[in-house]
């Protein structure tokens, strides 16, 4: 047994290093960035990130090919599904006002390697998204001039026919990215000012489309003669919702900006709610206008709005629509270039990515190195790559981030809070692990309330269960469920049952969605087998939710909290997993390759330079000794190690305990 334990020790230490959590500072508002963004600034950032080219292209595509006029319902369902994820981001952005978005949220609740992989995927997502928007911007502007730019480039510069590469270098797309990166490097206020201008113009054009469009509306276009309101039925509406869901993915830029918000505790939830409501309203109303102006069967998927006005005899309105489309794409471009460097900065600041990207310009208070380097990389991608083959990759990174953030909300909601400044839970592999001097002690104060006590890497639980008390600690069974479940779950540490239930929740969601998506077609399961698997995985999902719910959550938080936990994040996890199952096999192959590259970067650099790992190796300046006296009381003797060798000793008397007399443990702290 001893040999086995010694042999497993390196693997255990590695797992602890991979799953160590980020230690948050006492002052959550302290930052090297500039806190200057108001609620209005954050709201316009969110609107700019969501209302882009999709308003002018996606509405027509889904209406013609998938849902018909019922695209309105598709956008409504998609908006409600996005709201579940937005709630989770809003809670974290208000509770942890640090840049990094999904990466940071995962780091403080799930573990280091998972946070790195989420951040790694979000980086690629933003790079591909920004490059794709730049090419769409270039193509839209080029189409106004009858493709003169493309023809000139192919004739006088170069063209090629290579798989995964564009037919010609898109110099205009690369140029706009470099110019935008240059402006963003001047500071967050310049970025916000530009976003205000483009968002205002875009919203003004949307108002024009709605007012003028409803004046030209013909209700007969929804009649049965034209196929009716929902020609593809409920299946078409749901399929359209899955596509429309990606129109709302830009709201995470608000959480990415939380470290630069003046009052993130209030501004982040308000800005998230308002921006999502405005975006959903815009998509729904524009879809209604579009399908009322012309029959949905005749829509042009590439330029539905401009073509609709042209066919009604108002070709001049197409120019207004073109201006609005270009401004909308500018806002999305700015949001991508705004959030990407901040995620890179957050990872570099934690030591998981190259330290050069953690440098902040002392004048502009922005990570200039990250902005310029990744802006240039994005420009190179827009210049040479055929992004249509890579755009679907955007979906998997977004959905994975949503899933981890929703899981993190549940874990943190039912996890007992540690004192600020407490180090990560993984021990030093080369020294005796220990907590920080400021850790909480499980002692009985005058009111009789029991508090948490931690010593070394282990949790010394000196808690007498108060059977008659209705008040329970966070992560413990609710008092009303204790008589029924205490024998089964009572011996578990607070929060452990919830953590395992969240894991079961994710596994059951993946299994359930896989059966729904592949059971009848690819797997060709018999009806009885298909039904039995659905019942089993559905029960596992529901039981996981119930096991989480029967535990005490954190209450009376001063910041925004997601309502109906664990139901809200659980539903978000299920929706995200279902949408991931609909992605193509080639997308999963590319995702696996990108993850492999990320693991190479993490094990080659990140794990060795992690600040959490460095903190574990720092020498400790306290020594503690714990002695259980014959009376059953625990005495703690703390010795402060002074530089000149003097020792300052103090003792604390702790409540009576049950261990036998004479037991003692020592360690370095």
XYZ file of C-alpha atoms in Angstrom:
669
model
C 0.000 0.000 0.000
C 2.805 2.416 0.883
C 4.592 1.661 -2.398
C 1.367 2.277 -4.301
C 0.838 5.576 -2.511
C 4.368 6.726 -3.285
C 3.959 5.725 -6.915
C 0.693 7.632 -7.279
C 1.974 10.759 -5.549
C 3.390 12.430 -8.715
C 0.114 11.880 -10.570
C -1.852 13.283 -7.633
C 0.389 16.356 -7.456
C 0.018 16.885 -11.219
C -3.769 16.725 -10.957
C -3.680 19.224 -8.115
C -1.552 21.591 -10.193
C -3.860 21.276 -13.183
C -6.966 21.982 -11.102
C -5.678 24.742 -8.824
C -7.957 27.747 -8.541
C -7.124 31.393 -8.981
C -6.642 33.418 -5.813
C -8.510 36.711 -5.961
C -7.124 39.888 -4.427
C -8.697 41.474 -1.380
C -9.441 44.621 -3.392
C -11.428 43.426 -6.390
C -11.526 46.931 -7.878
C -7.752 47.333 -8.009
C -6.450 47.219 -11.587
C -3.700 48.515 -13.845
C -6.345 49.299 -16.457
C -8.492 52.436 -16.450
C -11.981 52.264 -14.948
C -13.893 54.755 -17.067
C -16.783 52.895 -18.761
C -20.318 53.830 -17.755
C -23.472 51.733 -18.026
C -24.267 53.443 -21.346
C -20.803 52.620 -22.708
C -21.182 48.955 -21.762
C -24.711 48.800 -23.189
C -23.589 50.161 -26.544
C -20.668 47.733 -26.548
C -23.109 44.875 -26.061
C -25.488 46.130 -28.740
C -22.566 46.628 -31.111
C -21.347 43.104 -30.495
C -24.755 41.536 -31.222
C -26.371 43.712 -33.880
C -24.029 43.312 -36.832
C -24.155 41.907 -40.317
C -26.527 39.191 -39.060
C -29.350 41.731 -38.980
C -28.923 42.359 -42.696
C -28.045 38.831 -43.839
C -29.181 36.253 -41.257
C -32.791 37.428 -41.140
C -33.300 36.837 -44.857
C -31.411 33.531 -44.902
C -33.374 31.950 -42.036
C -36.696 33.307 -43.312
C -36.248 31.893 -46.809
C -34.555 28.574 -46.106
C -35.620 27.506 -42.622
C -38.601 29.145 -40.911
C -40.487 31.515 -43.243
C -42.214 34.463 -41.486
C -42.023 32.424 -38.264
C -38.377 33.539 -38.106
C -39.845 36.014 -35.604
C -40.542 33.126 -33.211
C -37.107 31.673 -33.959
C -35.422 34.905 -32.854
C -37.658 35.029 -29.765
C -36.653 31.498 -28.725
C -32.997 32.227 -29.494
C -33.130 35.411 -27.427
C -34.600 33.570 -24.442
C -31.940 30.848 -24.725
C -29.215 33.502 -24.902
C -30.721 35.189 -21.846
C -29.926 32.088 -19.770
C -26.250 32.355 -20.684
C -26.295 36.147 -20.305
C -27.575 35.801 -16.722
C -24.537 33.662 -15.874
C -22.100 36.137 -17.434
C -23.808 39.039 -15.645
C -23.434 37.378 -12.226
C -19.755 36.687 -12.731
C -19.040 40.084 -14.270
C -20.598 41.811 -11.251
C -19.139 39.453 -8.660
C -15.637 39.220 -10.155
C -14.980 42.531 -11.980
C -11.835 41.323 -13.711
C -11.107 41.116 -17.406
C -10.983 37.717 -19.062
C -14.667 36.842 -19.218
C -15.251 33.062 -19.466
C -11.537 32.344 -18.872
C -11.521 34.189 -15.553
C -14.836 32.746 -14.408
C -13.632 29.197 -15.077
C -10.292 29.836 -13.349
C -11.839 30.874 -10.038
C -14.297 27.976 -9.876
C -13.278 24.944 -11.990
C -9.517 24.850 -12.402
C -6.443 26.159 -14.195
C -6.163 23.876 -17.213
C -9.879 24.174 -17.984
C -9.621 27.950 -17.783
C -6.633 27.939 -20.128
C -8.454 25.795 -22.694
C -11.526 28.037 -22.528
C -9.357 31.123 -22.994
C -7.458 29.409 -25.792
C -10.693 28.698 -27.660
C -12.069 32.188 -27.051
C -8.878 33.636 -28.569
C -9.375 31.658 -31.779
C -13.080 32.452 -31.767
C -12.408 36.190 -31.654
C -9.655 36.003 -34.270
C -11.812 34.089 -36.755
C -14.860 36.202 -35.934
C -13.023 39.479 -36.447
C -11.392 38.321 -39.666
C -14.716 37.009 -41.006
C -16.483 40.294 -40.246
C -13.653 42.212 -41.942
C -14.025 40.114 -45.093
C -17.803 40.564 -45.005
C -17.275 44.324 -44.592
C -14.868 44.329 -47.525
C -17.196 42.251 -49.708
C -20.205 44.428 -48.918
C -18.339 47.635 -49.730
C -16.892 46.054 -52.876
C -20.361 45.026 -54.048
C -21.490 48.665 -53.923
C -18.758 49.444 -56.485
C -19.647 46.443 -58.645
C -16.714 44.323 -57.335
C -14.132 46.707 -58.761
C -11.693 46.066 -55.883
C -11.814 42.289 -56.318
C -11.398 42.525 -60.098
C -8.411 44.860 -59.749
C -6.733 42.623 -57.149
C -7.167 39.437 -59.206
C -5.974 41.131 -62.417
C -3.065 43.280 -61.269
C -1.863 41.796 -57.961
C -2.367 38.031 -57.611
C -4.797 35.185 -57.230
C -4.403 31.537 -56.264
C -6.397 28.356 -55.975
C -5.254 26.599 -52.807
C -7.526 24.719 -50.362
C -8.498 26.759 -47.283
C -7.078 29.928 -48.851
C -9.075 32.711 -50.452
C -8.974 33.101 -54.234
C -7.268 36.478 -53.855
C -5.660 38.509 -51.023
C -8.272 40.753 -49.434
C -6.188 43.869 -48.898
C -9.192 45.965 -47.892
C -10.165 43.586 -45.060
C -6.597 43.447 -43.748
C -6.307 47.208 -43.958
C -9.457 47.928 -41.959
C -8.286 45.563 -39.188
C -4.899 47.250 -38.901
C -6.472 50.720 -38.846
C -9.019 49.628 -36.221
C -6.266 48.081 -34.060
C -4.329 51.335 -34.285
C -7.301 53.361 -33.005
C -8.099 50.874 -30.211
C -4.510 51.076 -28.941
C -5.137 54.744 -28.036
C -7.226 53.706 -25.062
C -10.599 52.455 -23.948
C -12.211 55.894 -24.206
C -11.281 56.193 -27.891
C -12.691 52.699 -28.530
C -15.881 53.595 -26.679
C -16.218 56.888 -28.583
C -15.898 55.145 -31.959
C -18.387 52.511 -30.883
C -20.829 55.259 -29.834
C -20.646 56.827 -33.298
C -21.132 53.621 -35.277
C -23.797 52.242 -32.902
C -25.801 55.475 -33.059
C -25.765 55.470 -36.867
C -26.642 51.757 -36.946
C -29.579 52.195 -34.576
C -30.808 55.218 -36.539
C -30.803 53.114 -39.721
C -32.700 50.347 -37.922
C -35.352 52.847 -36.829
C -35.598 54.036 -40.461
C -36.011 50.439 -41.679
C -38.759 49.775 -39.135
C -40.747 52.962 -39.735
C -40.494 52.937 -43.521
C -40.814 49.162 -43.702
C -44.049 48.996 -41.700
C -45.463 51.703 -43.979
C -44.836 49.338 -46.911
C -46.058 46.214 -45.073
C -48.581 43.930 -46.758
C -50.245 41.442 -44.368
C -51.130 39.266 -47.380
C -47.485 38.120 -47.421
C -48.289 36.069 -44.294
C -51.456 34.589 -45.771
C -52.006 30.957 -46.712
C -51.636 31.860 -50.397
C -47.988 32.643 -49.698
C -47.479 29.545 -47.560
C -48.723 30.866 -44.235
C -46.897 32.202 -41.185
C -45.034 28.966 -40.323
C -44.668 27.022 -43.595
C -41.963 24.732 -42.143
C -43.845 24.020 -38.907
C -42.376 23.757 -35.434
C -39.319 21.848 -36.702
C -38.465 24.798 -38.943
C -38.913 27.250 -36.078
C -36.595 25.231 -33.810
C -34.014 24.773 -36.566
C -34.157 28.509 -37.186
C -33.672 29.162 -33.456
C -30.469 27.136 -33.491
C -29.129 29.351 -36.281
C -30.441 32.598 -34.790
C -28.813 31.764 -31.437
C -25.437 32.842 -32.829
C -26.764 36.334 -33.562
C -26.600 37.053 -29.789
C -23.086 35.826 -29.011
C -21.583 39.310 -28.688
C -22.889 40.091 -25.195
C -19.799 38.565 -23.542
C -17.849 41.706 -24.507
C -19.629 43.375 -21.558
C -18.172 40.878 -19.079
C -14.765 41.239 -20.766
C -14.919 44.979 -20.017
C -15.802 44.627 -16.325
C -12.285 45.573 -15.185
C -12.674 48.912 -16.980
C -16.191 49.676 -15.695
C -16.675 52.371 -13.081
C -19.303 50.469 -11.107
C -19.284 46.884 -12.416
C -21.552 45.533 -9.646
C -24.481 47.511 -11.053
C -23.388 48.337 -14.604
C -22.660 44.788 -15.831
C -26.117 43.250 -15.114
C -27.998 46.350 -16.297
C -25.969 46.685 -19.506
C -26.314 42.966 -20.256
C -30.093 42.993 -19.825
C -30.684 46.188 -21.806
C -28.346 45.299 -24.683
C -29.820 41.810 -25.057
C -33.359 43.222 -24.980
C -32.510 45.852 -27.606
C -30.798 43.299 -29.859
C -33.671 40.807 -29.618
C -36.212 43.561 -30.310
C -34.260 44.730 -33.346
C -33.968 41.208 -34.801
C -37.651 40.390 -34.214
C -39.026 43.654 -35.626
C -36.704 43.717 -38.641
C -37.677 40.112 -39.422
C -41.352 41.096 -39.254
C -40.784 44.079 -41.552
C -38.793 42.039 -44.045
C -41.345 39.241 -44.402
C -44.252 41.728 -44.580
C -42.650 43.847 -47.304
C -42.090 41.017 -49.802
C -43.094 37.326 -49.957
C -40.629 35.255 -47.960
C -40.095 32.835 -50.882
C -38.590 35.622 -53.009
C -36.054 36.963 -50.482
C -32.435 37.411 -51.549
C -30.381 35.751 -48.782
C -27.267 37.848 -49.503
C -28.892 41.302 -49.244
C -32.488 40.757 -48.188
C -33.274 44.216 -46.812
C -31.705 46.254 -49.601
C -33.308 43.990 -52.216
C -36.733 44.286 -50.513
C -36.684 48.101 -50.729
C -35.415 47.943 -54.319
C -38.279 45.660 -55.375
C -40.820 47.984 -53.773
C -39.466 50.838 -55.903
C -37.312 52.608 -53.317
C -33.801 51.877 -54.552
C -32.452 54.943 -52.717
C -33.345 53.258 -49.453
C -30.822 50.565 -50.332
C -28.062 53.135 -49.871
C -29.297 53.867 -46.344
C -29.394 50.144 -45.606
C -25.832 49.782 -46.935
C -24.602 52.556 -44.638
C -26.310 50.914 -41.668
C -24.840 47.534 -42.552
C -21.290 48.888 -42.781
C -21.645 50.750 -39.462
C -23.078 47.621 -37.808
C -20.149 45.551 -39.037
C -17.771 48.232 -37.738
C -19.219 47.867 -34.247
C -18.805 44.080 -34.317
C -15.240 44.526 -35.562
C -14.465 46.943 -32.743
C -15.953 44.584 -30.170
C -13.803 41.680 -31.392
C -10.663 43.801 -31.362
C -11.660 45.180 -27.958
C -12.294 41.904 -26.118
C -9.587 39.679 -27.675
C -6.535 41.570 -26.304
C -8.091 41.706 -22.850
C -8.522 37.941 -22.700
C -4.901 37.542 -23.835
C -3.869 40.106 -21.220
C -5.737 38.241 -18.459
C -4.049 34.949 -19.358
C -0.625 36.585 -19.560
C -1.202 38.414 -16.264
C -1.823 35.032 -14.608
C 1.362 33.619 -16.138
C -0.434 31.123 -18.411
C 0.489 32.976 -21.616
C 3.584 34.876 -22.718
C 4.370 37.707 -20.309
C 4.970 40.271 -23.052
C 1.193 40.485 -23.502
C 0.673 41.421 -19.833
C 2.312 44.817 -20.267
C -0.037 47.776 -20.010
C 0.843 51.123 -21.558
C 1.225 53.613 -18.665
C -0.433 56.410 -20.654
C -3.320 54.758 -22.480
C -3.876 52.075 -19.781
C -4.502 49.319 -22.364
C -2.495 46.161 -23.266
C -0.955 47.661 -26.423
C 1.248 44.652 -27.222
C -1.721 42.288 -27.231
C -3.810 44.710 -29.301
C -1.225 45.227 -32.032
C 0.093 41.655 -32.256
C -3.304 39.992 -32.396
C -4.692 42.746 -34.596
C -1.957 41.977 -37.121
C -2.577 38.225 -36.829
C -6.277 38.834 -37.436
C -5.391 40.957 -40.477
C -3.220 38.155 -41.879
C -6.092 35.687 -41.472
C -8.461 38.058 -43.282
C -5.874 38.608 -46.003
C -5.246 35.049 -47.122
C -7.683 32.538 -45.558
C -11.008 31.320 -46.849
C -12.914 31.952 -43.657
C -16.152 30.379 -44.829
C -14.599 26.985 -44.083
C -13.642 28.137 -40.562
C -16.621 30.237 -39.519
C -18.474 27.255 -38.043
C -15.563 26.886 -35.652
C -16.864 30.049 -33.966
C -19.863 28.162 -32.663
C -18.061 25.444 -30.747
C -15.810 27.856 -28.856
C -18.741 30.050 -27.867
C -20.945 27.165 -26.767
C -18.137 25.555 -24.775
C -17.486 28.831 -22.960
C -21.195 29.226 -22.201
C -21.303 25.690 -20.780
C -18.343 26.208 -18.454
C -19.618 29.580 -17.240
C -23.047 28.102 -16.436
C -21.364 25.221 -14.581
C -19.176 27.672 -12.679
C -22.225 29.611 -11.493
C -23.639 26.473 -9.865
C -20.323 25.457 -8.298
C -19.639 28.872 -6.777
C -23.221 29.369 -5.612
C -23.019 26.255 -3.398
C -19.349 26.522 -2.439
C -18.431 27.816 1.044
C -16.569 31.083 0.770
C -13.004 31.111 1.935
C -11.364 34.075 3.506
C -9.871 36.465 0.980
C -6.251 35.872 0.325
C -6.473 32.139 0.803
C -4.202 30.323 -1.551
C -5.365 27.778 -4.047
C -6.275 24.393 -2.710
C -3.533 22.459 -4.409
C -0.481 21.882 -2.259
C 3.112 22.676 -3.029
C 4.596 19.570 -4.607
C 7.991 20.235 -3.039
C 7.015 21.438 0.410
C 4.465 20.865 3.100
C 1.332 22.672 1.944
C -0.360 25.219 4.122
C -2.963 27.936 4.111
C -2.333 31.636 4.236
C -2.176 33.276 7.659
C -5.507 34.977 7.108
C -7.518 31.759 6.867
C -10.778 31.318 8.720
C -10.891 29.082 11.774
C -13.666 26.716 12.744
C -14.225 28.061 16.210
C -17.315 28.562 18.267
C -17.759 32.290 18.921
C -19.994 33.828 21.534
C -23.064 33.332 19.387
C -22.303 29.661 18.957
C -21.929 29.972 15.167
C -19.535 27.497 13.642
C -17.010 28.773 11.120
C -14.690 27.025 8.683
C -11.176 26.121 9.717
C -8.422 24.998 7.341
C -4.942 23.765 8.147
C -2.252 22.788 5.683
C -3.744 21.301 2.487
C -6.339 19.391 4.473
C -9.541 20.754 5.964
C -9.707 20.194 9.707
C -13.425 20.184 10.316
C -14.084 20.905 13.997
C -17.844 21.105 13.567
C -20.528 19.704 15.830
C -23.720 19.259 13.856
C -26.513 21.256 15.381
C -29.482 19.032 14.679
C -32.004 21.425 16.111
C -30.828 24.488 14.220
C -32.599 25.538 11.040
C -29.641 27.568 9.818
C -27.205 25.582 7.694
C -23.832 26.388 6.191
C -23.368 27.007 2.461
C -23.005 23.744 0.563
C -24.597 21.653 3.324
C -27.957 19.907 3.173
C -30.980 22.080 3.801
C -32.419 21.464 7.261
C -35.728 20.170 5.906
C -33.948 17.472 3.860
C -31.497 16.394 6.539
C -33.716 13.664 8.076
C -34.061 11.997 4.669
C -30.630 12.437 3.068
C -28.230 12.962 5.959
C -27.303 9.279 6.195
C -26.474 9.234 2.466
C -24.868 12.653 1.995
C -24.178 13.931 5.495
C -20.520 12.856 5.621
C -19.572 14.759 2.447
C -17.648 18.018 2.607
C -19.732 21.174 1.933
C -19.903 21.726 -1.816
C -18.577 18.307 -2.829
C -21.967 16.789 -3.638
C -22.807 19.833 -5.756
C -19.522 19.590 -7.668
C -20.095 15.919 -8.502
C -23.715 16.659 -9.386
C -22.601 19.350 -11.853
C -20.278 16.830 -13.491
C -23.170 14.350 -13.703
C -25.353 17.117 -15.110
C -22.917 17.756 -17.963
C -22.401 14.060 -18.719
C -26.151 13.372 -18.737
C -26.727 16.414 -20.974
C -24.150 15.181 -23.478
C -25.602 11.667 -23.426
C -29.202 12.866 -23.747
C -28.434 15.220 -26.635
C -26.337 12.571 -28.394
C -29.233 10.112 -28.262
C -31.664 12.754 -29.530
C -29.389 13.820 -32.369
C -27.884 10.495 -33.496
C -30.154 7.801 -32.028
C -32.604 7.393 -34.902
C -30.341 8.185 -37.847
C -26.671 7.341 -37.411
C -27.044 4.780 -34.603
C -30.392 3.389 -35.859
C -31.458 2.353 -32.368
C -34.650 0.310 -31.901
C -37.587 2.271 -30.563
C -37.485 0.585 -27.146
C -33.749 1.222 -26.778
C -34.098 4.829 -27.903
C -36.919 5.449 -25.410
C -35.106 3.697 -22.556
C -31.928 5.754 -23.061
C -33.949 8.961 -23.170
C -35.625 8.072 -19.877
C -32.349 7.076 -18.173
C -30.419 10.197 -19.171
C -33.388 12.488 -18.508
C -33.713 11.041 -14.998
C -29.968 11.469 -14.418
C -30.266 15.108 -15.488
C -33.247 15.773 -13.204
C -31.740 13.921 -10.230
C -28.563 15.989 -10.586
C -30.617 19.187 -10.465
C -32.520 17.952 -7.397
C -29.321 16.958 -5.549
C -27.956 20.443 -6.150
C -31.182 22.111 -5.075
C -31.387 20.315 -1.700
C -28.179 22.049 -0.569
C -27.885 25.506 0.950
C -26.810 28.218 -1.536
C -25.076 31.486 -0.798
C -27.563 34.189 0.116
C -27.750 37.916 0.683
C -25.161 38.738 -1.938
C -24.769 42.436 -2.677
C -24.241 41.802 -6.389
C -26.570 40.394 -9.040
C -27.358 36.685 -8.807
C -28.797 34.353 -11.442
C -32.414 33.524 -10.567
C -33.696 29.957 -10.151
C -30.339 28.258 -9.631
C -29.680 25.459 -10.559
C -32.557 25.413 -13.073
C -31.434 28.443 -15.116
C -27.772 27.426 -15.625
C -28.838 23.780 -16.004
C -31.158 24.700 -18.875
C -28.363 26.779 -20.412
C -25.990 23.794 -20.258
C -28.561 21.548 -21.949
C -29.208 24.045 -24.764
C -25.500 24.653 -25.365
C -24.704 20.946 -25.502
C -27.622 20.313 -27.883
C -26.367 23.002 -30.259
C -22.825 21.600 -30.108
C -24.166 18.211 -31.170
C -25.504 19.814 -34.344
C -22.052 20.933 -35.483
C -20.325 19.056 -38.283
C -17.792 16.297 -37.716
C -15.104 18.364 -39.482
C -15.639 21.147 -36.950
C -14.948 18.721 -34.113
C -11.772 17.550 -35.851
C -10.515 21.135 -36.140
C -11.487 21.738 -32.535
C -9.452 18.717 -31.416
C -6.396 19.934 -33.341
C -6.658 23.398 -31.801
C -7.028 21.903 -28.303
C -3.894 19.792 -28.899
C -1.950 22.932 -29.841
C -3.287 24.632 -26.719
C -2.165 21.761 -24.494
C 1.303 22.002 -26.022
C 1.432 25.715 -25.138
C 0.125 25.111 -21.622
C 2.507 22.267 -20.716
C 5.400 23.985 -22.475
C 4.921 27.405 -20.878
C 1.790 28.033 -18.834
C 2.113 25.383 -16.126
C 5.691 26.477 -15.373
C 4.973 30.218 -15.235
C 1.575 30.144 -13.521
C 1.438 32.738 -10.757
C -0.628 30.365 -8.669
C 2.209 27.846 -8.928
C 4.780 30.496 -8.034
C 2.682 31.509 -5.020
C 2.789 27.913 -3.772
C 6.584 27.929 -3.873
C 6.981 31.135 -1.875
C 8.549 30.613 1.591
C 6.163 30.829 4.493
C 6.922 33.019 7.489
C 4.639 31.390 10.056
C 4.811 28.155 12.013
C 1.773 26.656 13.732
C 1.372 23.888 16.274
C -1.950 22.299 17.253
C -2.364 20.362 20.492
C -5.510 18.618 21.752
C -5.515 18.838 25.526
C -6.985 16.148 27.801
C -10.034 18.359 28.324
C -10.828 18.065 24.629
C -9.903 21.649 23.768
C -7.658 22.451 20.820
C -4.891 24.974 21.425
C -3.189 26.650 18.484
C 0.269 28.121 19.020
C 1.392 30.477 16.255
C 5.070 31.427 15.987
C 6.100 34.371 13.824
C 9.555 33.801 12.371
C 11.478 37.081 12.590
C 14.492 37.904 10.379
C 16.846 38.086 13.366
C 15.759 34.688 14.633
C 13.460 35.970 17.364
C 10.172 34.190 17.752
C 6.898 35.813 18.726
C 4.497 33.248 20.145
C 0.780 33.578 20.759
C -1.878 31.015 21.573
C -5.534 30.676 20.686
C -8.036 28.540 22.525
C -10.508 26.747 20.288
C -13.793 25.042 21.092
C -13.874 21.516 22.542
C -13.372 18.686 20.103
C -13.722 14.966 20.107
C -10.220 13.611 19.258
C -8.395 11.743 21.975
C -6.013 13.573 24.239
C -2.445 13.963 23.195
C -3.019 14.082 19.445
C -1.071 16.795 17.705
C -0.039 17.886 14.271
C 2.566 20.348 13.128
C 3.397 22.023 9.856
C 4.892 25.060 8.253
C 2.664 27.944 7.334
